Coordinates of C-alpha atoms and ligand atoms in Angstrom, one line a residue:
Chain A
M1 CA -20.9 -24.8 86.0
I2 CA -18.3 -22.7 88.0
T3 CA -21.3 -21.2 89.9
A4 CA -19.0 -18.5 92.1
V5 CA -15.5 -17.6 91.8
H6 CA -14.6 -15.4 95.5
F7 CA -10.6 -13.1 94.6
R8 CA -8.4 -12.4 97.1
N9 CA -5.4 -9.5 97.2
F10 CA -5.8 -10.8 93.5
K11 CA -4.2 -7.5 92.2
V12 CA -7.2 -4.9 92.1
L13 CA -9.3 -7.6 92.4
R14 CA -8.4 -7.6 96.6
S15 CA -11.8 -8.6 98.1
A16 CA -13.9 -9.1 94.9
A17 CA -17.1 -11.9 93.8
V18 CA -19.0 -13.1 90.8
R19 CA -22.5 -15.5 90.3
L20 CA -21.6 -17.0 87.2
E21 CA -25.3 -17.9 84.9
P22 CA -24.0 -21.0 82.2
F23 CA -23.4 -16.8 79.9
N24 CA -22.4 -14.6 81.2
L25 CA -22.0 -11.0 79.7
L26 CA -19.0 -8.6 82.0
I27 CA -18.7 -4.9 81.2
G28 CA -16.8 -2.3 82.5
P29 CA -13.3 -0.4 82.2
N30 CA -9.9 -1.3 81.2
G31 CA -8.3 -2.9 84.5
S32 CA -11.5 -3.6 86.4
G33 CA -10.6 -7.5 86.7
K34 CA -12.8 -8.8 83.8
T35 CA -9.7 -10.2 82.0
S36 CA -8.7 -11.0 85.0
L37 CA -11.0 -12.8 85.2
I38 CA -10.6 -14.9 82.3
Q39 CA -7.0 -15.7 82.7
A40 CA -8.0 -16.9 86.6
M41 CA -10.1 -19.3 84.9
L42 CA -7.8 -20.6 81.9
R43 CA -5.2 -21.0 84.6
L44 CA -7.4 -23.2 86.9
R45 CA -7.8 -25.5 82.9
T46 CA -4.1 -25.4 83.0
L47 CA -3.3 -26.2 86.8
A48 CA -5.9 -29.0 87.3
A49 CA -3.5 -31.1 84.5
L50 CA -1.2 -31.7 87.2
P51 CA -0.8 -32.8 90.6
V52 CA -3.1 -30.9 93.4
T53 CA -2.4 -30.1 97.1
H54 CA -4.9 -32.2 98.6
A55 CA -7.4 -29.8 101.3
H56 CA -6.9 -32.4 104.0
E57 CA -2.5 -32.5 103.5
L58 CA -3.5 -29.1 104.3
E59 CA -4.2 -30.1 107.7
G60 CA -6.9 -27.0 107.4
Q61 CA -4.5 -24.8 106.6
R62 CA -5.3 -22.7 103.4
P63 CA -2.8 -21.6 101.6
E64 CA -1.0 -17.7 102.3
G65 CA -1.7 -15.0 100.4
P66 CA -2.9 -13.6 97.0
R67 CA -5.8 -17.2 95.9
I68 CA -9.2 -17.1 93.5
E69 CA -12.0 -20.1 95.0
F70 CA -14.2 -21.5 93.1
A71 CA -17.2 -23.4 93.9
F72 CA -19.3 -25.4 91.2
G73 CA -22.9 -25.9 89.9
A74 CA -24.2 -30.4 90.2
P75 CA -23.1 -32.7 90.2
F76 CA -20.2 -30.4 92.2
R77 CA -21.7 -28.8 94.6
E78 CA -19.3 -30.0 97.4
V79 CA -16.3 -29.6 95.7
R80 CA -14.1 -26.2 96.3
V81 CA -11.4 -25.4 94.3
I82 CA -7.8 -22.9 95.7
L83 CA -5.8 -21.6 93.3
G84 CA -2.7 -19.7 95.6
C85 CA -0.4 -17.2 93.8
N86 CA 2.6 -15.9 95.7
T87 CA 2.2 -12.6 97.3
D88 CA 5.7 -11.3 94.5
E89 CA 4.7 -11.5 91.4
L90 CA 1.1 -12.4 91.6
V91 CA 1.8 -16.0 89.7
C92 CA -0.3 -18.5 90.6
N93 CA 1.5 -21.7 90.7
Q94 CA -0.9 -24.3 93.6
L95 CA -4.4 -25.8 92.7
V96 CA -5.8 -26.8 96.6
V97 CA -9.1 -29.1 95.8
D98 CA -11.4 -29.5 98.5
H99 CA -14.2 -32.5 97.7
P100 CA -16.3 -35.2 99.9
P101 CA -13.3 -38.0 101.0
G102 CA -13.8 -41.2 99.8
A103 CA -14.2 -43.7 96.4
D104 CA -16.7 -40.6 95.3
G105 CA -15.6 -37.9 96.2
E106 CA -12.4 -39.0 94.2
R107 CA -14.9 -39.6 91.5
Q108 CA -15.6 -36.2 91.8
W109 CA -12.4 -34.6 91.2
T110 CA -11.4 -37.2 88.1
E111 CA -14.6 -36.0 86.8
L112 CA -14.9 -32.6 88.0
R113 CA -11.5 -32.4 86.7
D114 CA -11.1 -33.5 83.4
W115 CA -14.2 -30.8 82.7
L116 CA -11.7 -28.2 83.9
R117 CA -9.4 -28.6 81.6
S118 CA -11.4 -28.5 78.8
I119 CA -11.5 -24.7 79.7
R120 CA -11.2 -22.4 76.5
A121 CA -9.6 -18.6 75.7
Y122 CA -10.2 -17.1 72.5
L123 CA -8.8 -12.9 71.4
F124 CA -9.2 -13.3 67.2
D125 CA -6.8 -11.9 65.7
H126 CA -8.6 -12.0 62.2
Y127 CA -4.5 -10.9 60.4
A128 CA -3.7 -14.2 61.7
M129 CA -7.1 -15.5 60.1
A130 CA -6.1 -14.6 57.5
V131 CA -3.1 -16.4 57.3
P132 CA -2.9 -20.2 55.0
A133 CA -3.2 -23.1 57.9
K134 CA -1.4 -26.2 58.6
R135 CA -4.5 -29.1 57.7
A136 CA -2.3 -31.5 60.3
D137 CA -3.6 -28.6 63.2
G138 CA -8.0 -28.1 62.7
A139 CA -8.3 -30.2 65.7
E140 CA -9.8 -27.3 67.7
L141 CA -10.6 -23.9 67.1
A142 CA -6.9 -22.1 68.5
S143 CA -6.4 -19.3 70.6
N144 CA -6.1 -16.9 68.6
A145 CA -8.4 -18.4 65.8
G146 CA -5.2 -18.4 64.1
N147 CA -6.3 -22.0 62.3
L148 CA -9.8 -21.3 61.3
A149 CA -9.5 -22.8 57.8
A150 CA -7.2 -25.7 59.0
V151 CA -10.4 -26.5 61.7
L152 CA -13.1 -25.7 59.1
A153 CA -11.2 -27.9 56.7
A154 CA -10.7 -30.5 58.9
R155 CA -14.9 -30.4 60.0
R156 CA -15.8 -30.6 56.5
A157 CA -14.3 -33.8 56.4
A158 CA -14.7 -35.4 59.4
E159 CA -18.6 -33.8 60.2
P160 CA -19.9 -32.6 56.9
A161 CA -23.3 -32.3 58.3
A162 CA -22.5 -30.1 61.1
M163 CA -20.5 -28.3 58.6
A164 CA -23.0 -28.0 56.8
L165 CA -24.9 -26.5 59.3
L166 CA -21.8 -24.0 60.0
E167 CA -22.7 -22.7 56.2
D168 CA -25.7 -22.9 55.7
E169 CA -26.0 -19.8 59.0
F170 CA -22.8 -18.2 57.3
R171 CA -25.4 -18.0 54.4
R172 CA -27.7 -16.4 56.0
V173 CA -26.5 -14.3 58.5
M174 CA -24.3 -12.8 55.6
P175 CA -26.5 -13.1 52.9
E176 CA -23.4 -11.3 49.8
F177 CA -21.3 -14.7 50.5
S178 CA -22.8 -18.0 48.5
A179 CA -20.6 -20.5 49.9
L180 CA -17.9 -21.0 52.0
V181 CA -14.3 -22.4 49.8
L182 CA -10.9 -24.4 51.7
R183 CA -8.0 -24.2 49.3
D184 CA -4.9 -25.3 49.0
A185 CA -1.6 -23.3 49.7
P186 CA 1.9 -24.5 49.5
D187 CA 2.7 -26.3 52.3
D188 CA 0.6 -28.3 53.4
R189 CA -1.9 -25.5 54.1
V190 CA -5.6 -24.5 53.6
E191 CA -6.9 -20.8 52.9
L192 CA -10.3 -19.1 53.8
A193 CA -11.9 -17.8 51.1
A194 CA -16.0 -17.1 50.4
R195 CA -17.5 -17.2 47.3
L196 CA -19.5 -14.0 46.7
A197 CA -23.4 -14.6 45.5
G198 CA -24.4 -14.0 42.1
G199 CA -21.1 -15.4 40.6
D200 CA -18.5 -17.1 40.6
E201 CA -15.8 -14.6 42.7
V202 CA -13.9 -15.4 46.3
V203 CA -12.9 -13.2 48.2
A204 CA -9.6 -14.2 50.4
A205 CA -9.4 -14.2 54.3
D206 CA -7.0 -11.2 53.9
S207 CA -9.7 -9.4 52.3
L208 CA -12.8 -10.1 54.4
S209 CA -13.7 -8.4 56.2
Q210 CA -12.4 -8.0 60.2
G211 CA -16.5 -8.2 60.6
T212 CA -17.2 -11.6 59.0
L213 CA -13.5 -13.2 60.3
Y214 CA -14.6 -13.0 63.8
F215 CA -18.5 -14.4 63.1
L216 CA -17.3 -17.5 61.2
A217 CA -14.7 -17.6 64.6
I218 CA -17.8 -17.5 66.6
L219 CA -19.7 -19.9 64.6
A220 CA -16.7 -22.9 64.3
L221 CA -17.6 -22.0 68.2
A222 CA -21.2 -22.2 68.3
Y223 CA -21.1 -25.6 65.8
A224 CA -18.6 -27.2 67.0
P225 CA -19.8 -31.0 67.5
R226 CA -18.0 -31.0 70.7
P227 CA -17.5 -27.4 72.3
P228 CA -15.2 -26.8 75.2
G229 CA -16.6 -27.4 78.3
V230 CA -16.2 -22.7 79.1
V231 CA -15.9 -20.5 76.3
C232 CA -14.4 -17.7 77.9
L233 CA -14.3 -15.1 74.8
E234 CA -13.1 -11.6 74.6
E235 CA -15.1 -8.9 73.3
A236 CA -17.9 -10.6 71.6
D237 CA -18.4 -7.2 70.0
R238 CA -15.4 -6.7 67.9
G239 CA -16.1 -5.3 64.3
V240 CA -19.3 -6.7 63.5
H241 CA -22.0 -3.9 62.8
P242 CA -24.7 -2.9 65.0
R243 CA -27.5 -4.9 63.6
M244 CA -25.4 -7.9 63.6
L245 CA -25.2 -8.2 67.1
R246 CA -27.8 -9.5 67.6
E247 CA -26.6 -12.5 65.7
V248 CA -23.4 -12.9 67.9
R249 CA -25.6 -12.6 71.4
D250 CA -27.8 -15.9 69.7
A251 CA -24.6 -18.1 69.1
L252 CA -22.6 -17.6 71.5
Y253 CA -26.8 -18.7 74.0
R254 CA -27.1 -21.8 71.6
L255 CA -23.5 -22.4 73.3
S256 CA -25.3 -21.6 76.6
Y257 CA -28.8 -22.9 76.3
P258 CA -28.1 -25.7 73.4
R259 CA -31.5 -27.4 74.2
D260 CA -33.0 -24.3 72.7
A261 CA -31.2 -24.4 69.9
G262 CA -33.0 -28.6 69.8
L263 CA -29.2 -29.7 70.6
D264 CA -29.1 -33.0 73.7
R265 CA -25.5 -31.8 74.4
A266 CA -24.3 -30.6 77.6
P267 CA -25.3 -27.0 78.2
V268 CA -21.6 -24.8 77.4
Q269 CA -20.2 -22.1 80.4
V270 CA -19.8 -18.7 78.3
V271 CA -18.1 -16.1 79.7
T272 CA -18.3 -13.2 77.0
T273 CA -16.7 -9.1 77.4
T274 CA -17.8 -6.3 75.7
H275 CA -17.6 -2.1 75.4
S276 CA -20.8 -2.4 73.0
P277 CA -24.2 -0.8 74.6
Y278 CA -26.2 -2.0 70.5
L279 CA -24.9 -5.2 72.3
L280 CA -26.0 -4.5 75.7
D281 CA -29.3 -3.4 74.9
L282 CA -29.9 -6.7 73.7
F283 CA -30.1 -8.3 77.6
R284 CA -33.5 -6.6 78.7
D285 CA -35.2 -9.7 79.4
H286 CA -32.1 -11.4 81.0
P287 CA -30.3 -8.9 82.9
E288 CA -29.2 -11.2 85.4
E289 CA -26.2 -12.4 82.6
I290 CA -24.9 -9.5 83.4
V291 CA -22.1 -8.4 85.1
L292 CA -20.0 -5.3 85.9
A293 CA -16.8 -4.9 86.9
D294 CA -16.5 -2.0 88.5
K295 CA -12.8 0.2 89.9
Q296 CA -13.1 2.5 92.6
G297 CA -9.2 3.7 93.7
Q298 CA -7.5 0.3 93.8
A299 CA -9.7 -1.9 93.5
A300 CA -12.3 -3.7 91.4
T301 CA -15.5 -5.8 92.3
F302 CA -18.2 -7.9 90.4
K303 CA -21.7 -7.3 90.7
R304 CA -24.3 -8.9 89.0
L305 CA -27.1 -5.4 87.4
T306 CA -30.0 -7.7 88.6
D307 CA -28.6 -7.2 92.6
R308 CA -30.0 -3.3 91.3
E309 CA -33.2 -3.0 93.1
D310 CA -34.1 -0.4 91.1
L311 CA -33.2 -1.8 88.0
R312 CA -36.2 -2.5 86.6
E313 CA -37.9 1.6 87.2
L314 CA -34.3 2.0 85.6
M315 CA -35.5 0.4 82.8
Q316 CA -38.5 2.3 82.3
E317 CA -37.0 5.0 80.7
A318 CA -34.0 4.6 79.1
N319 CA -32.5 0.8 77.6
L320 CA -29.1 -0.5 79.4
G321 CA -26.4 1.2 76.3
D322 CA -27.7 4.3 77.6
L323 CA -27.9 3.7 81.5
W324 CA -24.9 2.2 81.4
Y325 CA -23.1 5.3 79.3
S326 CA -24.5 7.6 82.6
G327 CA -22.2 6.0 84.4
I328 CA -25.5 5.5 87.1
L329 CA -24.7 0.9 87.0
G330 CA -21.0 2.0 87.7
G331 CA -18.9 -0.1 85.5
V332 CA -17.7 3.6 83.8
P333 CA -14.2 4.9 84.2
G334 CA -12.2 6.8 86.2
Q335 CA -13.9 7.0 89.7
Chain B
M1 CA -62.0 -6.2 34.8
S2 CA -63.4 -2.9 34.8
G3 CA -61.5 0.1 34.0
A4 CA -61.6 1.5 37.7
P5 CA -58.7 3.9 38.1
V6 CA -56.9 1.9 40.4
A7 CA -55.2 4.3 43.6
P8 CA -50.8 3.5 43.1
R9 CA -49.7 1.3 46.1
L10 CA -49.1 3.5 49.0
R11 CA -45.0 3.7 49.7
I12 CA -44.7 2.8 53.2
A13 CA -42.0 2.8 55.4
L14 CA -41.5 1.2 58.9
L15 CA -40.0 1.8 62.0
S16 CA -39.6 -1.5 64.7
E17 CA -37.2 -2.4 67.6
S18 CA -36.7 -5.6 65.1
P19 CA -36.7 -7.4 62.5
A20 CA -38.7 -10.0 64.1
D21 CA -41.3 -7.1 64.8
E22 CA -41.2 -6.1 61.1
A23 CA -41.9 -9.1 59.6
A24 CA -44.7 -8.9 61.6
L25 CA -46.2 -5.5 60.9
R26 CA -45.7 -6.2 57.5
V27 CA -48.6 -8.8 57.2
L28 CA -50.8 -6.6 59.8
V29 CA -50.2 -3.0 58.0
E30 CA -51.1 -5.5 54.6
F31 CA -54.1 -7.0 57.0
V32 CA -55.6 -3.7 58.2
L33 CA -55.2 -1.9 54.7
G34 CA -56.5 -4.8 52.4
E35 CA -54.1 -3.9 49.9
P36 CA -50.1 -4.8 49.3
F37 CA -48.1 -1.9 49.8
T38 CA -44.3 -0.8 49.0
A39 CA -42.3 -0.9 51.4
V40 CA -39.7 1.8 51.1
P41 CA -35.7 0.5 52.5
P42 CA -33.7 0.7 53.8
S43 CA -35.5 -1.3 57.5
L44 CA -35.2 1.4 60.0
R45 CA -35.2 0.2 63.8
A46 CA -34.8 2.2 66.6
R47 CA -32.5 0.5 69.5
G48 CA -36.0 0.5 72.3
W49 CA -37.5 2.8 74.2
P50 CA -37.0 5.7 74.9
S51 CA -34.2 5.9 71.9
V52 CA -37.5 5.6 69.0
E53 CA -38.4 9.2 70.6
Q54 CA -34.8 10.6 70.3
V55 CA -34.7 9.0 66.4
L56 CA -38.8 9.7 64.9
P57 CA -38.3 13.1 64.6
S58 CA -35.2 12.8 61.8
V59 CA -36.3 9.4 60.6
I60 CA -39.7 11.7 59.7
R61 CA -37.1 15.1 58.1
H62 CA -36.0 11.7 56.4
L63 CA -38.4 10.7 55.0
H64 CA -40.0 13.3 54.1
F65 CA -37.1 14.6 51.7
N66 CA -35.3 11.5 50.5
T67 CA -37.9 9.1 49.8
A68 CA -41.9 9.1 48.7
A69 CA -42.5 7.3 51.4
D70 CA -46.6 8.1 52.1
G71 CA -46.5 7.1 55.5
L72 CA -44.1 6.1 59.1
V73 CA -45.7 2.8 60.5
V74 CA -43.6 3.0 64.1
V75 CA -44.4 0.2 67.2
V76 CA -43.3 -0.4 70.3
D77 CA -43.4 -2.3 73.7
S78 CA -45.4 -1.1 76.3
D79 CA -43.8 -2.5 78.2
D80 CA -44.5 -1.1 82.3
S81 CA -46.2 1.9 81.1
P82 CA -49.5 3.5 80.9
V83 CA -51.6 2.2 78.2
H84 CA -53.2 4.3 75.7
Q85 CA -56.6 5.2 77.2
P86 CA -60.2 6.4 75.2
E87 CA -59.6 9.9 77.2
H88 CA -56.0 10.2 76.0
E89 CA -58.1 10.7 72.7
A90 CA -59.9 14.3 73.6
P91 CA -58.7 17.6 71.8
G92 CA -55.6 19.5 73.2
Y93 CA -54.6 16.1 75.8
H94 CA -50.9 14.4 76.6
H95 CA -50.3 12.2 78.3
P96 CA -46.7 12.5 79.6
Y97 CA -45.9 9.2 79.8
C98 CA -49.0 7.6 77.6
R99 CA -46.0 6.0 74.6
V100 CA -48.8 6.7 71.5
C101 CA -48.9 10.0 73.1
R102 CA -45.7 10.8 73.0
L103 CA -45.3 9.3 69.8
R104 CA -48.0 11.5 68.4
A105 CA -46.9 14.7 69.9
V106 CA -43.2 13.9 68.2
F107 CA -44.8 13.5 65.0
R108 CA -46.7 16.8 65.7
R109 CA -44.1 18.6 65.9
A110 CA -41.0 17.3 63.0
T111 CA -44.0 17.0 60.3
K112 CA -46.0 21.4 61.6
N113 CA -43.6 23.6 59.7
L114 CA -42.4 20.9 56.6
P115 CA -42.9 22.9 53.1
P116 CA -44.8 20.1 51.1
S117 CA -41.7 18.0 49.1
H118 CA -42.4 14.5 46.8
G119 CA -45.6 15.5 45.9
R120 CA -46.8 16.1 50.0
S121 CA -47.9 18.2 52.9
R122 CA -46.0 15.2 55.3
V123 CA -46.0 12.0 55.9
L124 CA -49.3 9.9 57.3
R125 CA -48.6 8.2 61.4
A126 CA -50.3 5.1 62.4
V127 CA -48.3 4.4 65.8
G128 CA -49.7 1.4 67.4
L129 CA -48.8 0.1 71.1
C130 CA -47.9 -4.0 71.9
V131 CA -49.4 -4.7 75.4
P132 CA -47.0 -4.9 77.0
A133 CA -44.7 -6.3 73.8
L134 CA -45.1 -8.5 70.1
E135 CA -45.9 -11.0 71.3
A136 CA -49.4 -10.3 73.0
W137 CA -50.5 -10.0 69.8
L138 CA -49.1 -13.1 68.7
L139 CA -50.6 -14.7 71.1
C140 CA -53.8 -13.2 70.2
G141 CA -57.0 -15.8 69.6
R142 CA -54.7 -18.1 70.4
D143 CA -54.2 -17.6 74.3
T144 CA -57.5 -15.8 76.1
S145 CA -56.2 -14.4 78.8
V146 CA -53.6 -12.5 76.8
T147 CA -55.3 -8.8 76.2
E148 CA -54.9 -5.3 76.4
A149 CA -58.5 -6.2 79.4
A150 CA -55.6 -8.7 81.1
W151 CA -53.0 -6.4 81.2
T152 CA -54.5 -3.1 82.6
E153 CA -56.2 -4.4 85.0
G154 CA -52.5 -6.2 86.1
Q155 CA -50.9 -3.7 85.6
A156 CA -53.6 -1.2 87.8
A157 CA -53.4 -4.2 90.6
G158 CA -50.3 -3.7 91.2
R159 CA -50.3 -7.8 89.5
P160 CA -48.8 -8.0 86.0
P161 CA -50.6 -11.3 84.6
Y162 CA -48.3 -12.6 82.6
T163 CA -44.2 -10.6 82.3
R164 CA -42.1 -10.6 78.9
R165 CA -40.3 -13.6 78.6
E166 CA -43.9 -15.3 79.4
L167 CA -45.5 -14.0 76.5
K168 CA -41.7 -15.1 74.4
W169 CA -42.0 -18.8 76.1
R170 CA -45.6 -19.1 74.7
V171 CA -45.0 -17.9 71.3
Y172 CA -41.3 -19.6 71.0
G173 CA -41.3 -22.3 73.5
T174 CA -37.9 -19.9 74.7
E175 CA -37.2 -17.6 76.3
R176 CA -33.7 -17.5 73.0
P177 CA -35.0 -18.2 70.6
S178 CA -33.5 -17.9 67.3
L179 CA -33.7 -14.5 64.9
P180 CA -35.0 -17.2 62.0
H181 CA -37.6 -18.5 64.6
E182 CA -38.5 -16.2 66.3
V183 CA -39.4 -14.6 62.5
K184 CA -41.5 -17.5 61.4
R185 CA -43.1 -17.5 64.3
A186 CA -44.2 -13.6 64.1
V187 CA -45.6 -14.8 60.2
Q188 CA -47.7 -17.4 61.5
E189 CA -48.9 -16.3 64.4
V190 CA -49.9 -13.0 62.8
S191 CA -50.6 -14.7 59.7
R192 CA -53.3 -17.1 61.3
H193 CA -56.1 -14.2 61.3
R194 CA -55.7 -14.3 56.8
G195 CA -57.2 -10.5 56.8
D196 CA -59.1 -10.0 59.3
V197 CA -57.3 -7.8 62.0
R198 CA -60.9 -7.7 64.0
R199 CA -59.9 -9.8 67.2
L200 CA -56.9 -7.9 67.5
E201 CA -58.6 -4.7 67.4
N202 CA -61.3 -6.7 70.0
D203 CA -58.7 -7.9 72.4
F204 CA -56.1 -4.8 72.1
P205 CA -58.4 -1.8 71.4
Q206 CA -55.8 0.2 71.5
G207 CA -52.3 -0.3 70.9
F208 CA -53.8 -2.3 67.8
G209 CA -57.1 -0.3 67.8
V210 CA -54.6 3.1 67.6
L211 CA -53.0 1.7 64.5
A212 CA -55.6 0.4 62.1
R213 CA -57.6 3.5 62.7
D214 CA -54.3 5.7 62.0
L215 CA -53.9 3.0 59.3
R216 CA -57.8 3.1 57.4
G217 CA -57.5 7.6 57.5
W218 CA -54.7 7.5 55.2
R219 CA -57.0 6.6 52.1
E220 CA -59.5 9.1 53.0
P221 CA -59.7 13.0 51.5
A222 CA -58.9 14.4 55.1
A223 CA -55.6 12.6 55.5
A224 CA -53.5 15.0 53.2
A225 CA -54.3 17.9 55.8
P226 CA -52.3 19.8 58.1
D227 CA -52.6 18.5 61.9
R228 CA -55.1 16.1 62.4
Ligands
ZN401 ZN1 -52.1 7.6 75.7

């Protein structure tokens, strides 16, 4: 997994470092660098697929200008990757890789590179999700989840057991529905709908609530037989009733902590953002999973909630959501 | 069958922090009362301390005027707050940081000047305190190191004997249980007591004991008297 990201002179992130865990919830005002972190990870994925610069080729010189450095956990602890960006447009086009010498180092980089290419970021769009999707596009969830219907249809055909688990979970959390319906639409497309419990009435995707569609997309990720290596999800709480946020958190935990869910697969690193104090409340037992993005003037920084030494005392008389809203934790607008 | 009149089922509202807490509470309340009850919908939820204290007056008022609830059960986690003690029961005593004392004070204030409604003078009170969290109650009788006394002694010595996270691990086998797993384990563990809550009262005499005593008082004739 990515254990740390260090920004230097990148937009508002003049000198900002963030340690990352298997699961990370980012909170903070708009423009504080939460999205920059996700964009940096996406850029890393893109450049990892292209030819890279090896550190020894630079003969000791580091890239000039803004840069973003990444550190990794085992078995890639000795590999460092730097995104070099040009000063004018802040486009990062250079990927500098520093890995141990020899065949073993090469192998490490090759493996890491494959993993980096599986970084994914999502910002769901319920309008796109409600439109019938091309059946041929069902291999992997798109970043706006616009092909959700196709993904679910493909999974039902190819991995019925995995799909059954997803549907069980959907029915448990949303007992008003008895089944997911994936029906043919013109042009070799498939349309998503859901059957209401206690009858035959079917609700088309464009009449399903935003929250229902977003939650289904999260389930599509959490119950994917082969999920991405990293899942970045903007605004995990969007459209979801506050009492249902626990289910959102747990679905994402299923990705980051598969063993706790009885799954035998590699953990997926999750980086997600929220503006919901109610979602934050659910992390009282795991404040180490919270990252505060803070903006002071034109400079933004990241800090772990657990870096606050008095956090335990503060939490005795207030819940996390209220502490954040009050401003004493930082991560609020207008500083 | 005897012809003795059967008292109607109590109508009880429960205010808790999570669906798992509520599921365990439903079982425990029935064990203490020794009779089934009717749960007043909807499930009432608070966002932990101190939200529960803030929302409680409104909850009491709502139940009093808009429902026929006989009583309200409120159970909160103690976290690091002081555990309720027998000396807190002295007339007029109020510990400023004890959550039992504070919730009782909210009940007193909220029910003080309400006119009768739905044929009763006020909604009855049952307040409990999980020390330090529900998982401690769930381990009662299974893990003898988990008791109110162990917690209080550890707290006094500045070295709590276990953390919330450790308790979760012991109950669920993970620090991040899914909600269905949490509910299932909670109900399994409290159901072990098979209607006999003496062990819980013995190991958790204040947090659970006060709840049980409140509940048992509900069927007593004096229960309807004001400002108990
Ligand atoms: Zn007290």
